[in-house]
């Protein structure tokens, strides 16, 4: 595997919601392909083990169902790049929504 | 050609915890916008989730009630997509190792199998005015705990789907897991619908129907989709696998196809949340607190043999009521008390008072009407049945001699009606009973009055 | 008396006994920062007013006869990845420029409660991604030993500020070596605790299963003191280990006798600078002279640490950085709001630097359906093997030793064009994070050119005490580490 096509780079950039200039796409195509090539060695390693998803084995601790104070509204929305009254404001998605 | 609909439902249930799934903000409905947030809900840099024990207990409760297998170890997974009402850019959900698997929900005597029940967090609300360029986002709902109940494609009609939804609603309300109010978004339904030739065993191409937000629309939307697919297949066409949104005003659905194609949720186990372990002790605790199912109360109330179906439906409509009635079910006063409870939907009357009142009515100390009046007073201002009976003078006169005396007066005062009665107009008995009741100030035992008047008129 | 190279313990003593006021101590450090930091670039934000205010509070408490805590009046600085209420926090990134957090990280709360005076936020590689602090969105940080060279990264500011005496100690974070490697390059002590020892509440996440907060200081004792203050269970972090912070004063004097230290034979790599190898050999020989046993061990999966790390960390990072979307905080560029999609793409395209974009792309790739099993899941399996290697090794040894960095500090710009070359800087530090183990870097000499070299020791889970014990024994035997040549004021 290893080498990424330009299309794949653009697909990944879309999934990650990152706008790339043309030369960024080109550069990343080369860099990512090169990095991925180094990862290829892993495929050959024999791994008949459980994936190590957590560094330290532990069970999830449970929190009591008690209400704690929320942030004041102004602290919650006060630094939004765009707002309308106490709402966050964003451009509307053009196609039909959820 | 007739086609056989095959339907699977994915239902999201909002859990009635006090605080959110992964943080302590409250879960109130209708609060001012963005007043129920904290660093975790907002997805602020550096915030970390900590899991609400009550959400787990509620999920296990429903799992046990449906006969699911509860996994000893399940995991939270991150489900990634970008949308303004999803602050972290991912939803904490469950993927590979959900909390519950298997189980079933009984609908109309049939068991609709469940595939899984899993835990996840709710997103906020994206509000858009039609025609506007902008949306407003309220994150009050973000982080509220949900469970997703996924059925197997075991449902074969729109009507059955609606019945399944109603049954789920009753279940979540019975076990105090959720209010189950679809209009408040406490219960949300997505339907997977496909058609196949009758008697077929393979599944046809399915579409996913979303935005069904009231019980009324469950059957309507699914029926519409069945019709739509049938029309395509009848013409030899192919149903496209897609997601469609129900538009209740238009009574049709719209395709969301292009948005769905881009969805690669990139699930992976959430590194901020170690595996969720449900050991024997937790299971035992939840099991020991598990209320008896509605079916158990229905059976025992039916077995008493003294109640109508309407009574039983009413008495088992909610668990508090069923538990109250259970203390008297099968007793000689069971039917009387059931009737009293019909007047008291909020369950405010004390069990002791109900029993006393039944005794008063059974011994004809008060009439049926008298008992009704006592209940009205009890609900209005409290007190107890005996005191109210005395205050309102509701004690019936059941002394035969006294009634005979009044009866004689009434017959004597209405000679022409008496004559008509004796001539064959027996319906006039009611008139005489009325007159006697009036003369006795409503205190006469009406059944006794009727018997005595009849005897007198016919003698 | 020059205050800026005093040990933490000494500063506390002077302040508590009222020989110096906290204000004097803090003011002296602020003055030194003002004189030197323009040339070093260690601070992204200096909270002068807040620091002096806090210093005055400490002095007032002492005047009343109460005890402000074990770090009373000590000027400490924080890597800008730690969230500080009301004080700007950027994680070294343009996308968070101007963000003022509404809450404090747990470690910040604990330092404050111990009487520390927090003087500012330190420069770093953007979102902790890098090994040189050249990826800072704002300006590079320079090594006080040679201003043309990098201080290491990603906690470059944390290491350089401590080395240059701009603060008494600092906090950094370590995901693949980001405390230890800059500590090594700047000639200071850097400790990465066992994963789960120190709360990650309020630590801007890079790779959640690898990140840990730790101290950088000029002595083992100072590092130990800071660690004791910040470590310990925190219910707000579900990955926090349910144990209190260990007491380490005994370990500081226990000595090296009886310890067995292993040297992995797989670490004998061609890319290791010969001066580095010699210094590390000498450091271990010194420990041997003081009673430690040195022996060879094998960590067979060592070669896989780098590709494993560069799949696991970016995957988690791509997920953790999805929240930077221009909706609730941070920057949205002008003209970015033509549609929802454009808002996301332009905000993130403009706000993230090249290394961050590279890793997000890599991580997104590794998690894609169809690739997840072959890449991310596979890497997590190899990770388990690496952890198992250490478990086996720790049956025979108490500590694993190596150089912290294969080379001393390199020149600014030297590795900027080749991402893989930069990634190789962490080849000795990565496994420790993958396995969740505690690790420490201690200064063990200078190159002929006067650049610091670091010795790394890695220990059993929760066994920071043995790390401290060996590190302190080496420090006692080798003598206190030198300070960089004094810089002229800018």
JSON list of C-alpha atoms in Angstrom, two decimals, chain A residues 1-4 6-21 24-25 27-63 68 71-72 74-83 87-95, chain C residues 85 98-102 194-196 209 233-235 237-242 301 304 306-308 310-311 316 326-332 336-346 348-350 352 354 356-358 360-362 364-365 368 371 374-385 387 417 419-420 423 433-436:
[
{"chain": "A", "resi": 1, "resn": "UNK", "atom": "CA", "xyz": [0.00, 0.00, 0.00]},
{"chain": "A", "resi": 2, "resn": "UNK", "atom": "CA", "xyz": [1.57, 3.24, 1.23]},
{"chain": "A", "resi": 3, "resn": "UNK", "atom": "CA", "xyz": [1.41, 5.75, -1.58]},
{"chain": "A", "resi": 4, "resn": "UNK", "atom": "CA", "xyz": [-1.63, 8.02, -1.34]},
{"chain": "A", "resi": 6, "resn": "UNK", "atom": "CA", "xyz": [-4.23, 13.03, -4.68]},
{"chain": "A", "resi": 7, "resn": "UNK", "atom": "CA", "xyz": [-7.90, 12.05, -4.52]},
{"chain": "A", "resi": 8, "resn": "UNK", "atom": "CA", "xyz": [-7.33, 10.24, -1.24]},
{"chain": "A", "resi": 9, "resn": "UNK", "atom": "CA", "xyz": [-5.60, 13.26, 0.23]},
{"chain": "A", "resi": 10, "resn": "UNK", "atom": "CA", "xyz": [-8.58, 15.42, -0.75]},
{"chain": "A", "resi": 11, "resn": "UNK", "atom": "CA", "xyz": [-11.01, 12.86, 0.69]},
{"chain": "A", "resi": 12, "resn": "UNK", "atom": "CA", "xyz": [-9.16, 12.83, 3.99]},
{"chain": "A", "resi": 13, "resn": "UNK", "atom": "CA", "xyz": [-9.00, 16.61, 4.06]},
{"chain": "A", "resi": 14, "resn": "UNK", "atom": "CA", "xyz": [-12.76, 16.72, 3.58]},
{"chain": "A", "resi": 15, "resn": "UNK", "atom": "CA", "xyz": [-13.35, 14.18, 6.34]},
{"chain": "A", "resi": 16, "resn": "UNK", "atom": "CA", "xyz": [-11.13, 16.28, 8.60]},
{"chain": "A", "resi": 17, "resn": "UNK", "atom": "CA", "xyz": [-12.76, 19.52, 7.46]},
{"chain": "A", "resi": 18, "resn": "UNK", "atom": "CA", "xyz": [-9.43, 21.18, 6.64]},
{"chain": "A", "resi": 19, "resn": "UNK", "atom": "CA", "xyz": [-9.07, 23.41, 3.62]},
{"chain": "A", "resi": 20, "resn": "UNK", "atom": "CA", "xyz": [-5.79, 22.81, 1.78]},
{"chain": "A", "resi": 21, "resn": "UNK", "atom": "CA", "xyz": [-4.19, 24.91, -0.93]},
{"chain": "A", "resi": 24, "resn": "UNK", "atom": "CA", "xyz": [-0.41, 21.89, 0.52]},
{"chain": "A", "resi": 25, "resn": "UNK", "atom": "CA", "xyz": [-2.19, 18.96, -1.12]},
{"chain": "A", "resi": 27, "resn": "UNK", "atom": "CA", "xyz": [3.23, 18.42, -0.18]},
{"chain": "A", "resi": 28, "resn": "UNK", "atom": "CA", "xyz": [1.00, 16.38, 2.10]},
{"chain": "A", "resi": 29, "resn": "UNK", "atom": "CA", "xyz": [0.61, 13.72, -0.52]},
{"chain": "A", "resi": 30, "resn": "UNK", "atom": "CA", "xyz": [4.37, 13.22, -0.52]},
{"chain": "A", "resi": 31, "resn": "UNK", "atom": "CA", "xyz": [4.84, 13.53, 3.22]},
{"chain": "A", "resi": 32, "resn": "UNK", "atom": "CA", "xyz": [1.96, 11.28, 4.22]},
{"chain": "A", "resi": 33, "resn": "UNK", "atom": "CA", "xyz": [2.93, 8.65, 1.70]},
{"chain": "A", "resi": 34, "resn": "UNK", "atom": "CA", "xyz": [6.46, 8.65, 3.04]},
{"chain": "A", "resi": 35, "resn": "UNK", "atom": "CA", "xyz": [5.30, 8.43, 6.65]},
{"chain": "A", "resi": 36, "resn": "UNK", "atom": "CA", "xyz": [2.87, 5.65, 5.84]},
{"chain": "A", "resi": 37, "resn": "UNK", "atom": "CA", "xyz": [5.62, 3.71, 4.14]},
{"chain": "A", "resi": 38, "resn": "UNK", "atom": "CA", "xyz": [7.49, 3.68, 7.44]},
{"chain": "A", "resi": 39, "resn": "UNK", "atom": "CA", "xyz": [4.38, 2.28, 9.09]},
{"chain": "A", "resi": 40, "resn": "UNK", "atom": "CA", "xyz": [4.27, -0.65, 6.70]},
{"chain": "A", "resi": 41, "resn": "UNK", "atom": "CA", "xyz": [6.72, -2.58, 8.84]},
{"chain": "A", "resi": 42, "resn": "UNK", "atom": "CA", "xyz": [3.99, -2.92, 11.46]},
{"chain": "A", "resi": 43, "resn": "UNK", "atom": "CA", "xyz": [1.79, -4.98, 9.19]},
{"chain": "A", "resi": 44, "resn": "UNK", "atom": "CA", "xyz": [4.25, -7.84, 9.35]},
{"chain": "A", "resi": 45, "resn": "UNK", "atom": "CA", "xyz": [4.42, -7.99, 13.13]},
{"chain": "A", "resi": 46, "resn": "UNK", "atom": "CA", "xyz": [2.66, -11.00, 14.65]},
{"chain": "A", "resi": 47, "resn": "UNK", "atom": "CA", "xyz": [0.01, -9.65, 16.96]},
{"chain": "A", "resi": 48, "resn": "UNK", "atom": "CA", "xyz": [-2.16, -12.25, 18.56]},
{"chain": "A", "resi": 49, "resn": "UNK", "atom": "CA", "xyz": [-3.00, -9.91, 21.42]},
{"chain": "A", "resi": 50, "resn": "UNK", "atom": "CA", "xyz": [-5.75, -7.58, 22.55]},
{"chain": "A", "resi": 51, "resn": "UNK", "atom": "CA", "xyz": [-5.31, -3.99, 21.35]},
{"chain": "A", "resi": 52, "resn": "UNK", "atom": "CA", "xyz": [-3.96, -1.83, 24.18]},
{"chain": "A", "resi": 53, "resn": "UNK", "atom": "CA", "xyz": [-6.60, 0.89, 24.25]},
{"chain": "A", "resi": 54, "resn": "UNK", "atom": "CA", "xyz": [-5.68, 2.13, 27.70]},
{"chain": "A", "resi": 55, "resn": "UNK", "atom": "CA", "xyz": [-2.23, 2.52, 29.21]},
{"chain": "A", "resi": 56, "resn": "UNK", "atom": "CA", "xyz": [-3.30, 1.35, 32.62]},
{"chain": "A", "resi": 57, "resn": "UNK", "atom": "CA", "xyz": [-5.88, -1.40, 33.10]},
{"chain": "A", "resi": 58, "resn": "UNK", "atom": "CA", "xyz": [-8.79, -0.04, 35.07]},
{"chain": "A", "resi": 59, "resn": "UNK", "atom": "CA", "xyz": [-12.57, -0.17, 35.09]},
{"chain": "A", "resi": 60, "resn": "UNK", "atom": "CA", "xyz": [-14.64, 2.94, 34.45]},
{"chain": "A", "resi": 61, "resn": "UNK", "atom": "CA", "xyz": [-15.46, 4.79, 37.63]},
{"chain": "A", "resi": 62, "resn": "UNK", "atom": "CA", "xyz": [-19.08, 5.90, 38.05]},
{"chain": "A", "resi": 63, "resn": "UNK", "atom": "CA", "xyz": [-20.22, 9.34, 39.12]},
{"chain": "A", "resi": 68, "resn": "UNK", "atom": "CA", "xyz": [-23.58, 20.61, 39.73]},
{"chain": "A", "resi": 71, "resn": "UNK", "atom": "CA", "xyz": [-21.41, 27.85, 33.66]},
{"chain": "A", "resi": 72, "resn": "UNK", "atom": "CA", "xyz": [-23.14, 31.23, 33.58]},
{"chain": "A", "resi": 74, "resn": "UNK", "atom": "CA", "xyz": [-22.25, 34.62, 29.33]},
{"chain": "A", "resi": 75, "resn": "UNK", "atom": "CA", "xyz": [-19.23, 32.45, 30.07]},
{"chain": "A", "resi": 76, "resn": "UNK", "atom": "CA", "xyz": [-20.61, 29.71, 27.85]},
{"chain": "A", "resi": 77, "resn": "UNK", "atom": "CA", "xyz": [-21.31, 31.89, 24.78]},
{"chain": "A", "resi": 78, "resn": "UNK", "atom": "CA", "xyz": [-19.22, 34.97, 25.51]},
{"chain": "A", "resi": 79, "resn": "UNK", "atom": "CA", "xyz": [-16.26, 33.97, 23.36]},
{"chain": "A", "resi": 80, "resn": "UNK", "atom": "CA", "xyz": [-18.18, 32.58, 20.41]},
{"chain": "A", "resi": 81, "resn": "UNK", "atom": "CA", "xyz": [-16.90, 33.92, 17.08]},
{"chain": "A", "resi": 82, "resn": "UNK", "atom": "CA", "xyz": [-20.53, 34.64, 16.22]},
{"chain": "A", "resi": 83, "resn": "UNK", "atom": "CA", "xyz": [-23.62, 34.72, 18.36]},
{"chain": "A", "resi": 87, "resn": "UNK", "atom": "CA", "xyz": [-27.22, 31.28, 20.99]},
{"chain": "A", "resi": 88, "resn": "UNK", "atom": "CA", "xyz": [-24.11, 30.31, 19.08]},
{"chain": "A", "resi": 89, "resn": "UNK", "atom": "CA", "xyz": [-24.58, 31.32, 15.48]},
{"chain": "A", "resi": 90, "resn": "UNK", "atom": "CA", "xyz": [-23.31, 29.49, 12.43]},
{"chain": "A", "resi": 91, "resn": "UNK", "atom": "CA", "xyz": [-23.98, 29.47, 8.69]},
{"chain": "A", "resi": 92, "resn": "UNK", "atom": "CA", "xyz": [-26.85, 27.23, 7.84]},
{"chain": "A", "resi": 93, "resn": "UNK", "atom": "CA", "xyz": [-26.13, 24.00, 6.01]},
{"chain": "A", "resi": 94, "resn": "UNK", "atom": "CA", "xyz": [-27.50, 24.43, 2.49]},
{"chain": "A", "resi": 95, "resn": "UNK", "atom": "CA", "xyz": [-28.87, 20.95, 1.96]},
{"chain": "C", "resi": 85, "resn": "UNK", "atom": "CA", "xyz": [-8.93, 30.51, 34.35]},
{"chain": "C", "resi": 98, "resn": "UNK", "atom": "CA", "xyz": [-7.37, 35.08, 22.35]},
{"chain": "C", "resi": 99, "resn": "UNK", "atom": "CA", "xyz": [-9.15, 32.28, 24.20]},
{"chain": "C", "resi": 100, "resn": "UNK", "atom": "CA", "xyz": [-9.61, 32.99, 27.90]},
{"chain": "C", "resi": 101, "resn": "UNK", "atom": "CA", "xyz": [-10.63, 29.77, 29.73]},
{"chain": "C", "resi": 102, "resn": "UNK", "atom": "CA", "xyz": [-13.46, 29.82, 32.30]},
{"chain": "C", "resi": 194, "resn": "UNK", "atom": "CA", "xyz": [3.10, 6.99, 35.27]},
{"chain": "C", "resi": 195, "resn": "UNK", "atom": "CA", "xyz": [0.07, 7.47, 33.05]},
{"chain": "C", "resi": 196, "resn": "UNK", "atom": "CA", "xyz": [-2.87, 8.25, 35.30]},
{"chain": "C", "resi": 209, "resn": "UNK", "atom": "CA", "xyz": [-3.96, 7.60, 26.13]},
{"chain": "C", "resi": 233, "resn": "UNK", "atom": "CA", "xyz": [-6.41, 10.93, 42.25]},
{"chain": "C", "resi": 234, "resn": "UNK", "atom": "CA", "xyz": [-8.88, 13.33, 40.58]},
{"chain": "C", "resi": 235, "resn": "UNK", "atom": "CA", "xyz": [-12.48, 12.14, 40.04]},
{"chain": "C", "resi": 237, "resn": "UNK", "atom": "CA", "xyz": [-10.45, 12.47, 35.09]},
{"chain": "C", "resi": 238, "resn": "UNK", "atom": "CA", "xyz": [-11.79, 8.98, 34.44]},
{"chain": "C", "resi": 239, "resn": "UNK", "atom": "CA", "xyz": [-8.27, 7.75, 33.64]},
{"chain": "C", "resi": 240, "resn": "UNK", "atom": "CA", "xyz": [-6.88, 9.00, 36.95]},
{"chain": "C", "resi": 241, "resn": "UNK", "atom": "CA", "xyz": [-5.41, 6.26, 39.14]},
{"chain": "C", "resi": 242, "resn": "UNK", "atom": "CA", "xyz": [-7.17, 6.00, 42.46]},
{"chain": "C", "resi": 301, "resn": "UNK", "atom": "CA", "xyz": [9.80, -4.66, 19.82]},
{"chain": "C", "resi": 304, "resn": "UNK", "atom": "CA", "xyz": [8.21, -0.75, 16.27]},
{"chain": "C", "resi": 306, "resn": "UNK", "atom": "CA", "xyz": [8.10, 4.82, 16.28]},
{"chain": "C", "resi": 307, "resn": "UNK", "atom": "CA", "xyz": [5.53, 3.61, 13.73]},
{"chain": "C", "resi": 308, "resn": "UNK", "atom": "CA", "xyz": [3.23, 2.53, 16.56]},
{"chain": "C", "resi": 310, "resn": "UNK", "atom": "CA", "xyz": [2.91, 7.75, 14.84]},
{"chain": "C", "resi": 311, "resn": "UNK", "atom": "CA", "xyz": [-0.30, 5.85, 14.23]},
{"chain": "C", "resi": 316, "resn": "UNK", "atom": "CA", "xyz": [-6.28, 10.23, 18.90]},
{"chain": "C", "resi": 326, "resn": "UNK", "atom": "CA", "xyz": [-14.98, 28.05, 14.98]},
{"chain": "C", "resi": 327, "resn": "UNK", "atom": "CA", "xyz": [-18.38, 27.60, 16.66]},
{"chain": "C", "resi": 328, "resn": "UNK", "atom": "CA", "xyz": [-17.94, 28.11, 20.41]},
{"chain": "C", "resi": 329, "resn": "UNK", "atom": "CA", "xyz": [-14.50, 29.65, 20.92]},
{"chain": "C", "resi": 330, "resn": "UNK", "atom": "CA", "xyz": [-11.30, 30.53, 19.09]},
{"chain": "C", "resi": 331, "resn": "UNK", "atom": "CA", "xyz": [-10.88, 32.24, 15.78]},
{"chain": "C", "resi": 332, "resn": "UNK", "atom": "CA", "xyz": [-12.97, 32.17, 12.64]},
{"chain": "C", "resi": 336, "resn": "UNK", "atom": "CA", "xyz": [-15.17, 31.97, 6.34]},
{"chain": "C", "resi": 337, "resn": "UNK", "atom": "CA", "xyz": [-18.91, 31.89, 6.88]},
{"chain": "C", "resi": 338, "resn": "UNK", "atom": "CA", "xyz": [-20.28, 31.43, 3.38]},
{"chain": "C", "resi": 339, "resn": "UNK", "atom": "CA", "xyz": [-21.55, 27.98, 4.29]},
{"chain": "C", "resi": 340, "resn": "UNK", "atom": "CA", "xyz": [-21.24, 25.60, 7.18]},
{"chain": "C", "resi": 341, "resn": "UNK", "atom": "CA", "xyz": [-18.74, 23.46, 5.33]},
{"chain": "C", "resi": 342, "resn": "UNK", "atom": "CA", "xyz": [-16.60, 26.45, 4.45]},
{"chain": "C", "resi": 343, "resn": "UNK", "atom": "CA", "xyz": [-16.71, 27.69, 8.02]},
{"chain": "C", "resi": 344, "resn": "UNK", "atom": "CA", "xyz": [-15.18, 24.44, 9.20]},
{"chain": "C", "resi": 345, "resn": "UNK", "atom": "CA", "xyz": [-12.64, 24.07, 6.40]},
{"chain": "C", "resi": 346, "resn": "UNK", "atom": "CA", "xyz": [-11.41, 27.66, 6.49]},
{"chain": "C", "resi": 348, "resn": "UNK", "atom": "CA", "xyz": [-9.27, 24.78, 10.57]},
{"chain": "C", "resi": 349, "resn": "UNK", "atom": "CA", "xyz": [-7.21, 25.41, 7.44]},
{"chain": "C", "resi": 350, "resn": "UNK", "atom": "CA", "xyz": [-6.14, 28.83, 8.66]},
{"chain": "C", "resi": 352, "resn": "UNK", "atom": "CA", "xyz": [-3.77, 24.84, 12.28]},
{"chain": "C", "resi": 354, "resn": "UNK", "atom": "CA", "xyz": [1.54, 22.36, 8.96]},
{"chain": "C", "resi": 356, "resn": "UNK", "atom": "CA", "xyz": [-0.84, 19.69, 13.12]},
{"chain": "C", "resi": 357, "resn": "UNK", "atom": "CA", "xyz": [-2.47, 19.33, 9.72]},
{"chain": "C", "resi": 358, "resn": "UNK", "atom": "CA", "xyz": [-0.08, 16.53, 8.87]},
{"chain": "C", "resi": 360, "resn": "UNK", "atom": "CA", "xyz": [-4.67, 15.17, 11.76]},
{"chain": "C", "resi": 361, "resn": "UNK", "atom": "CA", "xyz": [-4.58, 13.86, 8.20]},
{"chain": "C", "resi": 362, "resn": "UNK", "atom": "CA", "xyz": [-2.49, 10.87, 9.23]},
{"chain": "C", "resi": 364, "resn": "UNK", "atom": "CA", "xyz": [-7.95, 10.53, 10.08]},
{"chain": "C", "resi": 365, "resn": "UNK", "atom": "CA", "xyz": [-6.50, 8.09, 7.58]},
{"chain": "C", "resi": 368, "resn": "UNK", "atom": "CA", "xyz": [-11.06, 5.37, 8.30]},
{"chain": "C", "resi": 371, "resn": "UNK", "atom": "CA", "xyz": [-8.16, 1.05, 7.23]},
{"chain": "C", "resi": 374, "resn": "UNK", "atom": "CA", "xyz": [-4.77, -2.57, 9.44]},
{"chain": "C", "resi": 375, "resn": "UNK", "atom": "CA", "xyz": [-3.52, 0.67, 10.95]},
{"chain": "C", "resi": 376, "resn": "UNK", "atom": "CA", "xyz": [-4.95, 1.92, 14.23]},
{"chain": "C", "resi": 377, "resn": "UNK", "atom": "CA", "xyz": [-6.02, -1.40, 15.68]},
{"chain": "C", "resi": 378, "resn": "UNK", "atom": "CA", "xyz": [-2.80, -3.03, 14.56]},
{"chain": "C", "resi": 379, "resn": "UNK", "atom": "CA", "xyz": [-0.76, -0.30, 16.18]},
{"chain": "C", "resi": 380, "resn": "UNK", "atom": "CA", "xyz": [-2.63, -0.75, 19.46]},
{"chain": "C", "resi": 381, "resn": "UNK", "atom": "CA", "xyz": [-1.80, -4.44, 19.33]},
{"chain": "C", "resi": 382, "resn": "UNK", "atom": "CA", "xyz": [1.90, -3.75, 18.78]},
{"chain": "C", "resi": 383, "resn": "UNK", "atom": "CA", "xyz": [1.64, -1.33, 21.66]},
{"chain": "C", "resi": 384, "resn": "UNK", "atom": "CA", "xyz": [0.59, -4.23, 23.88]},
{"chain": "C", "resi": 385, "resn": "UNK", "atom": "CA", "xyz": [3.71, -6.10, 22.79]},
{"chain": "C", "resi": 387, "resn": "UNK", "atom": "CA", "xyz": [4.32, -2.96, 27.11]},
{"chain": "C", "resi": 417, "resn": "UNK", "atom": "CA", "xyz": [12.01, 20.02, 6.14]},
{"chain": "C", "resi": 419, "resn": "UNK", "atom": "CA", "xyz": [9.16, 15.24, 9.29]},
{"chain": "C", "resi": 420, "resn": "UNK", "atom": "CA", "xyz": [10.59, 11.74, 9.69]},
{"chain": "C", "resi": 423, "resn": "UNK", "atom": "CA", "xyz": [10.20, 12.12, 14.59]},
{"chain": "C", "resi": 433, "resn": "UNK", "atom": "CA", "xyz": [4.45, 6.65, 26.84]},
{"chain": "C", "resi": 434, "resn": "UNK", "atom": "CA", "xyz": [3.14, 3.72, 24.87]},
{"chain": "C", "resi": 435, "resn": "UNK", "atom": "CA", "xyz": [3.60, 1.49, 27.90]},
{"chain": "C", "resi": 436, "resn": "UNK", "atom": "CA", "xyz": [2.31, 4.11, 30.35]}
]
